PDB file of C-alpha atoms in Angstrom:
ATOM      1  CA  MET A 991      26.291 -28.927  36.230  1.00 47.00           C
ATOM      2  CA  SER A 992      24.669 -31.403  38.555  1.00 43.00           C
ATOM      3  CA  SER A 993      20.956 -31.774  38.957  1.00 42.00           C
ATOM      4  CA  THR A 994      19.091 -31.654  42.240  1.00 40.00           C
ATOM      5  CA  LEU A 995      16.065 -33.109  40.495  1.00 44.00           C
ATOM      6  CA  GLY A 996      17.769 -36.091  38.867  1.00 57.00           C
ATOM      7  CA  VAL A 997      17.972 -39.213  41.000  1.00 77.00           C
ATOM      8  CA  LEU A 998      20.164 -42.247  40.451  1.00 84.00           C
ATOM      9  CA  SER A 999      19.917 -45.427  42.451  1.00 89.00           C
ATOM     10  CA  ASP A1000      22.947 -46.687  44.381  1.00 89.00           C
ATOM     11  CA  ALA A1001      23.354 -49.477  41.839  1.00 93.00           C
ATOM     12  CA  GLU A1002      23.369 -47.012  38.934  1.00 92.00           C
ATOM     13  CA  ARG A1003      25.945 -44.812  40.646  1.00 92.00           C
ATOM     14  CA  LEU A1004      28.128 -47.812  41.414  1.00 93.00           C
ATOM     15  CA  PHE A1005      27.894 -48.992  37.806  1.00 95.00           C
ATOM     16  CA  ILE A1006      28.989 -45.566  36.492  1.00 95.00           C
ATOM     17  CA  VAL A1007      31.834 -45.141  39.002  1.00 94.00           C
ATOM     18  CA  HIS A1008      33.229 -48.639  38.397  1.00 94.00           C
ATOM     19  CA  GLY A1009      33.004 -48.139  34.650  1.00 94.00           C
ATOM     20  CA  VAL A1010      34.983 -44.894  34.870  1.00 94.00           C
ATOM     21  CA  GLN A1011      37.631 -46.656  36.988  1.00 94.00           C
ATOM     22  CA  ASP A1012      38.015 -49.205  34.169  1.00 94.00           C
ATOM     23  CA  ASP A1013      38.082 -46.480  31.457  1.00 94.00           C
ATOM     24  CA  LEU A1014      34.814 -47.801  30.043  1.00 93.00           C
ATOM     25  CA  ARG A1015      31.857 -45.500  30.500  1.00 93.00           C
ATOM     26  CA  SER A1016      28.215 -46.563  30.353  1.00 90.00           C
ATOM     27  CA  ASP A1017      27.865 -45.386  26.729  1.00 91.00           C
ATOM     28  CA  GLY A1018      31.045 -47.167  25.613  1.00 93.00           C
ATOM     29  CA  ARG A1019      33.353 -44.133  25.616  1.00 94.00           C
ATOM     30  CA  ALA A1020      36.769 -43.906  27.241  1.00 95.00           C
ATOM     31  CA  CYS A1021      37.365 -41.257  29.902  1.00 95.00           C
ATOM     32  CA  GLU A1022      38.791 -38.702  27.437  1.00 94.00           C
ATOM     33  CA  ASP A1023      36.288 -39.253  24.619  1.00 95.00           C
ATOM     34  CA  TYR A1024      33.632 -36.750  23.560  1.00 95.00           C
ATOM     35  CA  ARG A1025      30.230 -37.660  22.245  1.00 94.00           C
ATOM     36  CA  HIS A1026      29.383 -36.999  18.613  1.00 93.00           C
ATOM     37  CA  VAL A1027      29.217 -33.294  17.762  1.00 94.00           C
ATOM     38  CA  GLU A1028      27.118 -31.841  14.947  1.00 95.00           C
ATOM     39  CA  VAL A1029      27.458 -28.213  13.899  1.00 94.00           C
ATOM     40  CA  GLU A1030      25.659 -25.998  11.413  1.00 94.00           C
ATOM     41  CA  THR A1031      26.266 -22.274  10.776  1.00 94.00           C
ATOM     42  CA  ASP A1032      24.147 -19.466   9.302  1.00 93.00           C
ATOM     43  CA  VAL A1033      20.947 -20.964  10.663  1.00 93.00           C
ATOM     44  CA  VAL A1034      19.267 -17.760  11.894  1.00 93.00           C
ATOM     45  CA  SER A1035      18.276 -14.974   9.508  1.00 90.00           C
ATOM     46  CA  ASN A1036      18.696 -11.305  10.381  1.00 91.00           C
ATOM     47  CA  THR A1037      21.886 -11.985  12.338  1.00 95.00           C
ATOM     48  CA  SER A1038      25.510 -11.227  11.564  1.00 95.00           C
ATOM     49  CA  GLY A1039      26.414 -14.835  12.385  1.00 96.00           C
ATOM     50  CA  SER A1040      24.793 -17.867  13.928  1.00 97.00           C
ATOM     51  CA  ALA A1041      25.331 -21.533  14.704  1.00 97.00           C
ATOM     52  CA  ARG A1042      23.474 -24.522  16.050  1.00 97.00           C
ATOM     53  CA  LEU A1043      25.455 -27.237  17.787  1.00 96.00           C
ATOM     54  CA  ARG A1044      24.460 -30.607  19.165  1.00 96.00           C
ATOM     55  CA  LEU A1045      26.702 -32.450  21.589  1.00 95.00           C
ATOM     56  CA  GLY A1046      25.003 -35.735  22.383  1.00 92.00           C
ATOM     57  CA  ASN A1047      21.578 -34.686  23.664  1.00 91.00           C
ATOM     58  CA  THR A1048      22.680 -31.113  24.385  1.00 94.00           C
ATOM     59  CA  ASP A1049      21.376 -28.653  21.789  1.00 95.00           C
ATOM     60  CA  ILE A1050      22.600 -25.030  21.605  1.00 96.00           C
ATOM     61  CA  LEU A1051      21.599 -22.168  19.316  1.00 97.00           C
ATOM     62  CA  VAL A1052      23.733 -18.998  19.121  1.00 97.00           C
ATOM     63  CA  GLY A1053      23.066 -15.785  17.241  1.00 97.00           C
ATOM     64  CA  VAL A1054      25.478 -12.851  16.870  1.00 97.00           C
ATOM     65  CA  LYS A1055      24.095  -9.397  16.181  1.00 97.00           C
ATOM     66  CA  ALA A1056      26.515  -6.596  15.293  1.00 95.00           C
ATOM     67  CA  GLU A1057      25.567  -3.004  16.044  1.00 95.00           C
ATOM     68  CA  MET A1058      27.559   0.208  16.111  1.00 93.00           C
ATOM     69  CA  GLY A1059      28.127   1.816  19.494  1.00 93.00           C
ATOM     70  CA  GLU A1060      30.605   3.769  21.545  1.00 93.00           C
ATOM     71  CA  PRO A1061      33.725   2.067  22.908  1.00 92.00           C
ATOM     72  CA  ASP A1062      34.455   1.925  26.619  1.00 92.00           C
ATOM     73  CA  PRO A1063      36.403   5.012  27.791  1.00 91.00           C
ATOM     74  CA  GLY A1064      39.204   2.811  29.120  1.00 91.00           C
ATOM     75  CA  ARG A1065      39.505   0.968  25.798  1.00 92.00           C
ATOM     76  CA  PRO A1066      38.881   3.610  23.117  1.00 93.00           C
ATOM     77  CA  LYS A1067      40.431   1.538  20.310  1.00 93.00           C
ATOM     78  CA  GLU A1068      38.502  -1.676  20.938  1.00 94.00           C
ATOM     79  CA  GLY A1069      35.058  -3.020  20.169  1.00 93.00           C
ATOM     80  CA  LYS A1070      32.908  -4.930  22.647  1.00 93.00           C
ATOM     81  CA  LEU A1071      31.382  -8.354  23.199  1.00 94.00           C
ATOM     82  CA  GLU A1072      28.169  -8.785  25.194  1.00 95.00           C
ATOM     83  CA  PHE A1073      26.847 -12.219  26.161  1.00 96.00           C
ATOM     84  CA  PHE A1074      23.276 -13.152  26.973  1.00 95.00           C
ATOM     85  CA  VAL A1075      22.341 -16.741  27.877  1.00 94.00           C
ATOM     86  CA  ASP A1076      18.791 -18.088  28.020  1.00 91.00           C
ATOM     87  CA  CYS A1077      18.211 -21.544  29.500  1.00 86.00           C
ATOM     88  CA  SER A1078      14.841 -22.563  28.102  1.00 77.00           C
ATOM     89  CA  ALA A1079      12.533 -24.175  30.656  1.00 74.00           C
ATOM     90  CA  ASN A1080      11.829 -26.862  28.060  1.00 73.00           C
ATOM     91  CA  ALA A1081      15.517 -27.824  27.934  1.00 68.00           C
ATOM     92  CA  SER A1082      15.565 -29.369  31.398  1.00 70.00           C
ATOM     93  CA  PRO A1083      13.182 -29.560  34.389  1.00 69.00           C
ATOM     94  CA  GLU A1084      15.819 -27.924  36.588  1.00 70.00           C
ATOM     95  CA  PHE A1085      15.675 -24.766  34.442  1.00 71.00           C
ATOM     96  CA  GLU A1086      12.210 -23.965  35.760  1.00 68.00           C
ATOM     97  CA  GLY A1087      11.963 -21.034  38.159  1.00 64.00           C
ATOM     98  CA  ARG A1088      15.244 -19.422  39.136  1.00 64.00           C
ATOM     99  CA  GLY A1089      17.314 -22.510  38.333  1.00 63.00           C
ATOM    100  CA  GLY A1090      17.613 -21.501  34.707  1.00 79.00           C
ATOM    101  CA  GLU A1091      18.464 -17.895  35.573  1.00 84.00           C
ATOM    102  CA  GLU A1092      21.270 -18.893  37.933  1.00 85.00           C
ATOM    103  CA  LEU A1093      22.778 -21.319  35.447  1.00 87.00           C
ATOM    104  CA  ALA A1094      22.510 -18.729  32.651  1.00 89.00           C
ATOM    105  CA  ILE A1095      24.518 -16.285  34.777  1.00 91.00           C
ATOM    106  CA  GLU A1096      27.157 -18.971  35.433  1.00 90.00           C
ATOM    107  CA  VAL A1097      27.516 -19.720  31.717  1.00 93.00           C
ATOM    108  CA  SER A1098      27.617 -16.019  30.816  1.00 93.00           C
ATOM    109  CA  ASN A1099      30.310 -15.370  33.436  1.00 91.00           C
ATOM    110  CA  ALA A1100      32.348 -18.305  32.119  1.00 91.00           C
ATOM    111  CA  LEU A1101      32.210 -16.852  28.601  1.00 92.00           C
ATOM    112  CA  GLN A1102      33.206 -13.402  29.870  1.00 90.00           C
ATOM    113  CA  ARG A1103      36.195 -14.943  31.656  1.00 88.00           C
ATOM    114  CA  ILE A1104      37.619 -16.739  28.647  1.00 87.00           C
ATOM    115  CA  PHE A1105      37.062 -13.728  26.378  1.00 88.00           C
ATOM    116  CA  SER A1106      38.568 -11.241  28.842  1.00 84.00           C
ATOM    117  CA  SER A1107      42.111 -11.808  27.560  1.00 81.00           C
ATOM    118  CA  LYS A1108      43.222  -9.503  24.738  1.00 80.00           C
ATOM    119  CA  SER A1109      44.850 -12.478  23.004  1.00 84.00           C
ATOM    120  CA  THR A1110      41.515 -14.311  22.689  1.00 89.00           C
ATOM    121  CA  LEU A1111      39.826 -12.100  20.090  1.00 91.00           C
ATOM    122  CA  ASP A1112      41.316  -9.019  18.456  1.00 91.00           C
ATOM    123  CA  LEU A1113      38.845  -6.406  19.658  1.00 92.00           C
ATOM    124  CA  THR A1114      40.855  -3.654  17.922  1.00 92.00           C
ATOM    125  CA  ALA A1115      39.551  -5.103  14.643  1.00 92.00           C
ATOM    126  CA  LEU A1116      36.085  -4.011  15.802  1.00 93.00           C
ATOM    127  CA  CYS A1117      37.156  -0.368  16.162  1.00 92.00           C
ATOM    128  CA  ILE A1118      35.693   2.010  13.569  1.00 92.00           C
ATOM    129  CA  ILE A1119      36.648   5.457  14.894  1.00 91.00           C
ATOM    130  CA  PRO A1120      38.972   5.402  17.934  1.00 91.00           C
ATOM    131  CA  GLY A1121      37.104   6.842  20.896  1.00 90.00           C
ATOM    132  CA  GLY A1122      34.026   7.401  18.741  1.00 90.00           C
ATOM    133  CA  GLN A1123      32.450   4.357  17.124  1.00 92.00           C
ATOM    134  CA  CYS A1124      33.017   0.602  17.275  1.00 93.00           C
ATOM    135  CA  TRP A1125      31.240  -2.650  16.573  1.00 94.00           C
ATOM    136  CA  VAL A1126      29.401  -4.156  19.519  1.00 96.00           C
ATOM    137  CA  LEU A1127      28.753  -7.874  19.123  1.00 96.00           C
ATOM    138  CA  PHE A1128      25.716  -9.123  21.035  1.00 97.00           C
ATOM    139  CA  VAL A1129      26.069 -12.883  21.424  1.00 97.00           C
ATOM    140  CA  ASP A1130      22.748 -14.521  22.325  1.00 97.00           C
ATOM    141  CA  VAL A1131      22.907 -18.127  23.510  1.00 96.00           C
ATOM    142  CA  LEU A1132      19.748 -20.246  23.709  1.00 95.00           C
ATOM    143  CA  VAL A1133      19.910 -23.637  25.414  1.00 93.00           C
ATOM    144  CA  LEU A1134      17.322 -25.748  23.598  1.00 92.00           C
ATOM    145  CA  GLU A1135      18.097 -29.022  25.345  1.00 90.00           C
ATOM    146  CA  CYS A1136      20.533 -29.985  28.076  1.00 89.00           C
ATOM    147  CA  GLY A1137      21.897 -33.516  28.149  1.00 89.00           C
ATOM    148  CA  GLY A1138      25.070 -32.817  30.111  1.00 89.00           C
ATOM    149  CA  ASN A1139      28.295 -30.852  29.600  1.00 94.00           C
ATOM    150  CA  LEU A1140      26.562 -27.542  28.951  1.00 94.00           C
ATOM    151  CA  PHE A1141      29.616 -25.255  29.288  1.00 95.00           C
ATOM    152  CA  ASP A1142      31.642 -27.095  26.637  1.00 97.00           C
ATOM    153  CA  ALA A1143      28.721 -27.188  24.216  1.00 97.00           C
ATOM    154  CA  VAL A1144      28.059 -23.454  24.631  1.00 97.00           C
ATOM    155  CA  SER A1145      31.714 -22.541  24.031  1.00 97.00           C
ATOM    156  CA  LEU A1146      31.782 -24.688  20.872  1.00 97.00           C
ATOM    157  CA  ALA A1147      28.597 -23.072  19.574  1.00 97.00           C
ATOM    158  CA  VAL A1148      29.808 -19.531  20.370  1.00 97.00           C
ATOM    159  CA  LYS A1149      33.091 -20.084  18.531  1.00 97.00           C
ATOM    160  CA  ALA A1150      31.205 -21.500  15.536  1.00 97.00           C
ATOM    161  CA  ALA A1151      28.841 -18.498  15.497  1.00 97.00           C
ATOM    162  CA  LEU A1152      31.726 -16.025  15.688  1.00 97.00           C
ATOM    163  CA  PHE A1153      33.442 -17.918  12.860  1.00 96.00           C
ATOM    164  CA  SER A1154      30.367 -17.352  10.679  1.00 96.00           C
ATOM    165  CA  THR A1155      29.990 -13.677  11.647  1.00 96.00           C
ATOM    166  CA  ARG A1156      30.312 -11.201   8.797  1.00 94.00           C
ATOM    167  CA  LEU A1157      30.651  -7.465   9.327  1.00 94.00           C
ATOM    168  CA  PRO A1158      29.982  -5.041   6.457  1.00 92.00           C
ATOM    169  CA  THR A1159      32.990  -3.093   5.274  1.00 90.00           C
ATOM    170  CA  VAL A1160      33.064   0.386   6.812  1.00 88.00           C
ATOM    171  CA  ILE A1161      34.343   3.474   5.000  1.00 86.00           C
ATOM    172  CA  VAL A1162      35.103   6.547   7.120  1.00 83.00           C
ATOM    173  CA  THR A1163      35.295   9.846   5.281  1.00 81.00           C
ATOM    174  CA  ALA A1164      35.500  13.488   6.287  1.00 77.00           C
ATOM    175  CA  ASP A1165      33.136  16.163   5.005  1.00 73.00           C
ATOM    176  CA  ASP A1166      34.063  19.720   4.106  1.00 67.00           C
ATOM    177  CA  GLU A1167      33.882  20.750   7.754  1.00 71.00           C
ATOM    178  CA  GLY A1168      36.146  17.936   8.891  1.00 69.00           C
ATOM    179  CA  GLN A1169      33.364  15.899  10.467  1.00 77.00           C
ATOM    180  CA  GLN A1170      33.795  12.154  10.092  1.00 80.00           C
ATOM    181  CA  GLU A1171      31.076  10.254   8.280  1.00 81.00           C
ATOM    182  CA  ILE A1172      30.528   6.483   8.319  1.00 85.00           C
ATOM    183  CA  GLU A1173      29.359   4.593   5.264  1.00 83.00           C
ATOM    184  CA  LEU A1174      28.518   0.879   5.324  1.00 84.00           C
ATOM    185  CA  SER A1175      28.901  -1.249   2.229  1.00 81.00           C
ATOM    186  CA  ASP A1176      25.600  -2.763   1.047  1.00 81.00           C
ATOM    187  CA  ASP A1177      27.400  -5.468  -0.942  1.00 81.00           C
ATOM    188  CA  PRO A1178      26.722  -8.779   0.876  1.00 80.00           C
ATOM    189  CA  TYR A1179      30.104 -10.060  -0.284  1.00 83.00           C
ATOM    190  CA  ASP A1180      32.027  -6.950   0.802  1.00 86.00           C
ATOM    191  CA  VAL A1181      32.416  -8.064   4.409  1.00 90.00           C
ATOM    192  CA  LYS A1182      35.018  -8.606   7.090  1.00 92.00           C
ATOM    193  CA  ARG A1183      35.390 -11.882   8.982  1.00 93.00           C
ATOM    194  CA  LEU A1184      36.587 -12.353  12.544  1.00 94.00           C
ATOM    195  CA  ASP A1185      39.802 -14.212  13.327  1.00 94.00           C
ATOM    196  CA  VAL A1186      38.695 -16.849  15.840  1.00 95.00           C
ATOM    197  CA  ASP A1187      41.838 -19.008  15.737  1.00 94.00           C
ATOM    198  CA  ASN A1188      42.833 -18.005  19.269  1.00 93.00           C
ATOM    199  CA  VAL A1189      39.330 -18.198  20.760  1.00 95.00           C
ATOM    200  CA  PRO A1190      39.542 -20.879  23.472  1.00 95.00           C
ATOM    201  CA  LEU A1191      37.105 -23.689  24.062  1.00 96.00           C
ATOM    202  CA  ILE A1192      35.906 -24.746  27.486  1.00 96.00           C
ATOM    203  CA  VAL A1193      36.799 -28.286  28.533  1.00 97.00           C
ATOM    204  CA  THR A1194      34.988 -29.524  31.649  1.00 96.00           C
ATOM    205  CA  LEU A1195      36.646 -32.334  33.577  1.00 97.00           C
ATOM    206  CA  SER A1196      34.445 -34.108  36.100  1.00 96.00           C
ATOM    207  CA  LYS A1197      35.985 -36.095  38.951  1.00 96.00           C
ATOM    208  CA  ILE A1198      34.203 -39.427  39.403  1.00 95.00           C
ATOM    209  CA  GLY A1199      35.694 -41.743  41.979  1.00 91.00           C
ATOM    210  CA  GLN A1200      39.476 -41.655  41.596  1.00 91.00           C
ATOM    211  CA  ARG A1201      39.452 -40.646  37.919  1.00 94.00           C
ATOM    212  CA  HIS A1202      38.115 -37.822  35.796  1.00 95.00           C
ATOM    213  CA  VAL A1203      36.133 -37.735  32.552  1.00 96.00           C
ATOM    214  CA  VAL A1204      35.490 -35.160  29.844  1.00 96.00           C
ATOM    215  CA  ASP A1205      32.089 -34.445  28.291  1.00 96.00           C
ATOM    216  CA  ALA A1206      30.099 -35.922  31.173  1.00 95.00           C
ATOM    217  CA  SER A1207      26.547 -37.027  30.493  1.00 93.00           C
ATOM    218  CA  TRP A1208      23.887 -35.820  32.925  1.00 89.00           C
ATOM    219  CA  GLU A1209      24.020 -39.194  34.716  1.00 92.00           C
ATOM    220  CA  GLU A1210      27.776 -38.828  35.147  1.00 94.00           C
ATOM    221  CA  GLU A1211      27.335 -35.268  36.383  1.00 92.00           C
ATOM    222  CA  LEU A1212      25.134 -36.632  39.163  1.00 91.00           C
ATOM    223  CA  CYS A1213      28.024 -38.872  40.230  1.00 93.00           C
ATOM    224  CA  SER A1214      30.572 -36.033  40.287  1.00 93.00           C
ATOM    225  CA  LEU A1215      31.131 -33.789  43.297  1.00 88.00           C
ATOM    226  CA  ALA A1216      33.975 -31.719  41.804  1.00 94.00           C
ATOM    227  CA  ARG A1217      34.598 -30.328  38.331  1.00 94.00           C
ATOM    228  CA  LEU A1218      37.287 -28.253  36.690  1.00 95.00           C
ATOM    229  CA  THR A1219      36.458 -26.027  33.709  1.00 94.00           C
ATOM    230  CA  VAL A1220      39.499 -25.123  31.629  1.00 94.00           C
ATOM    231  CA  GLY A1221      39.633 -22.648  28.756  1.00 94.00           C
ATOM    232  CA  VAL A1222      42.060 -24.028  26.153  1.00 94.00           C
ATOM    233  CA  THR A1223      43.309 -22.427  22.923  1.00 94.00           C
ATOM    234  CA  ARG A1224      44.329 -24.316  19.796  1.00 94.00           C
ATOM    235  CA  LYS A1225      47.971 -24.192  20.948  1.00 94.00           C
ATOM    236  CA  GLY A1226      47.165 -25.580  24.386  1.00 93.00           C
ATOM    237  CA  THR A1227      47.397 -22.282  26.252  1.00 92.00           C
ATOM    238  CA  ILE A1228      45.216 -22.088  29.371  1.00 92.00           C
ATOM    239  CA  ALA A1229      42.906 -19.073  29.018  1.00 90.00           C
ATOM    240  CA  GLY A1230      40.849 -19.646  32.160  1.00 87.00           C
ATOM    241  CA  LEU A1231      40.387 -22.042  35.057  1.00 90.00           C
ATOM    242  CA  ASN A1232      37.512 -22.545  37.463  1.00 90.00           C
ATOM    243  CA  LYS A1233      36.655 -25.190  40.046  1.00 92.00           C
ATOM    244  CA  GLU A1234      33.030 -26.104  40.659  1.00 89.00           C
ATOM    245  CA  GLY A1235      31.189 -28.462  42.959  1.00 88.00           C
ATOM    246  CA  SER A1236      31.273 -29.140  46.682  1.00 88.00           C
ATOM    247  CA  GLY A1237      33.952 -31.846  46.522  1.00 89.00           C
ATOM    248  CA  SER A1238      37.660 -31.238  46.979  1.00 90.00           C
ATOM    249  CA  LEU A1239      40.521 -31.803  44.531  1.00 92.00           C
ATOM    250  CA  ASP A1240      44.075 -32.582  45.620  1.00 92.00           C
ATOM    251  CA  PRO A1241      46.990 -30.847  43.828  1.00 93.00           C
ATOM    252  CA  GLU A1242      47.962 -33.989  41.918  1.00 93.00           C
ATOM    253  CA  SER A1243      44.415 -34.422  40.592  1.00 93.00           C
ATOM    254  CA  ILE A1244      44.261 -30.765  39.544  1.00 94.00           C
ATOM    255  CA  TYR A1245      47.536 -31.105  37.635  1.00 95.00           C
ATOM    256  CA  GLU A1246      46.356 -34.276  35.889  1.00 95.00           C
ATOM    257  CA  MET A1247      43.022 -32.691  34.997  1.00 96.00           C
ATOM    258  CA  ILE A1248      44.670 -29.572  33.579  1.00 96.00           C
ATOM    259  CA  GLU A1249      47.065 -31.630  31.455  1.00 96.00           C
ATOM    260  CA  SER A1250      44.188 -33.779  30.240  1.00 96.00           C
ATOM    261  CA  GLY A1251      42.141 -30.655  29.489  1.00 96.00           C
ATOM    262  CA  LYS A1252      44.980 -29.149  27.452  1.00 96.00           C
ATOM    263  CA  LYS A1253      45.375 -32.295  25.376  1.00 95.00           C
ATOM    264  CA  VAL A1254      41.668 -32.724  24.749  1.00 96.00           C
ATOM    265  CA  GLY A1255      41.159 -28.998  24.143  1.00 96.00           C
ATOM    266  CA  MET A1256      43.800 -28.864  21.410  1.00 96.00           C
ATOM    267  CA  VAL A1257      42.134 -31.771  19.586  1.00 95.00           C
ATOM    268  CA  LEU A1258      38.708 -30.204  20.046  1.00 95.00           C
ATOM    269  CA  ASN A1259      39.850 -26.871  18.602  1.00 96.00           C
ATOM    270  CA  SER A1260      41.434 -28.595  15.614  1.00 95.00           C
ATOM    271  CA  ARG A1261      38.403 -30.772  14.895  1.00 95.00           C
ATOM    272  CA  LEU A1262      35.995 -27.832  15.191  1.00 96.00           C
ATOM    273  CA  LYS A1263      38.071 -25.751  12.772  1.00 95.00           C
ATOM    274  CA  GLU A1264      38.123 -28.599  10.246  1.00 94.00           C
ATOM    275  CA  ALA A1265      34.375 -29.106  10.590  1.00 93.00           C
ATOM    276  CA  LEU A1266      33.593 -25.385  10.171  1.00 94.00           C
ATOM    277  CA  GLN A1267      35.750 -25.104   7.064  1.00 92.00           C
ATOM    278  CA  LYS A1268      34.211 -28.250   5.606  1.00 90.00           C
ATOM    279  CA  GLU A1269      30.707 -27.017   6.432  1.00 87.00           C
ATOM    280  CA  GLU A1270      31.416 -23.656   4.782  1.00 84.00           C
ATOM    281  CA  ASN A1271      32.664 -25.394   1.630  1.00 82.00           C
ATOM    282  CA  SER A1272      29.526 -27.531   1.453  1.00 79.00           C
ATOM    283  CA  LYS A1273      26.939 -25.010   2.637  1.00 66.00           C
ATOM    284  CA  ARG A1274      23.642 -26.123   4.106  1.00 55.00           C
ATOM    285  CA  GLU A1275      24.890 -29.623   4.893  1.00 56.00           C
ATOM    286  CA  LYS A1276      25.186 -30.607   8.545  1.00 60.00           C
ATOM    287  CA  ILE A1277      28.696 -31.690   9.422  1.00 62.00           C
ATOM    288  CA  GLY A1278      29.536 -33.972  12.322  1.00 69.00           C
ATOM    289  CA  PHE A1279      32.819 -34.566  14.055  1.00 72.00           C
ATOM    290  CA  LEU A1280      34.098 -36.665  16.943  1.00 74.00           C
ATOM    291  CA  GLY A1281      32.221 -39.772  18.037  1.00 64.00           C
TER     292      GLY A1281
END
């Protein structure tokens, strides 16, 4: 995401571009380094799962609400995921007016793309009665602060929130007339967890000069005219690909960016999983990783 409101002087742009060429960014990172990430789950009450994630100065809050509904006619044995993104006007000046709405739609569409594959999340596990009832997961994303690399931060926070999601155990019985009845367990420990191992993370690669960087700060985003967003699973499988920006990318650059995205994405998935498991074992303590 590049800002139309942010302005860098020619000297600042030159400093950033030359630093990237030398694999030394303005904050001391190498081109394939992420900023420090801090994640915390179960932060919102009255939700089935939630997470708050900070990536540098970018701050994301995600809540997952599970409700029972009817499955889509074309997918009678699957549950559903619905995404809603809200870019708070306080998060960035460019979110004022329709700027925030347009960006929220972009982020929501990106999430829908990477979750469209059946291998991403087992939606059949959300089925209660085939063709009758299923779990519908409403994933609400609130952007509290934007300090660059919004898409990656949102995907990290969504995966963390889904990891923490707990669904009550459902018992389906039939009455004397053969009608199916649904009973939900009221035991807070009698729950079902989602398998998020194959949920991909978004890695955004920004082309600056002749090289590319991951996890661009907002200053670096202002220096980039072309970006590639890649959905990467823990095994390095590409789950989605999208080019953004007005600049062009030659085939060799695209190949290099994809390979870099795969490598970084695999590490990111692994580190997030370790952090979530560690955070769950030491509840209520904020856990950081990377950086």
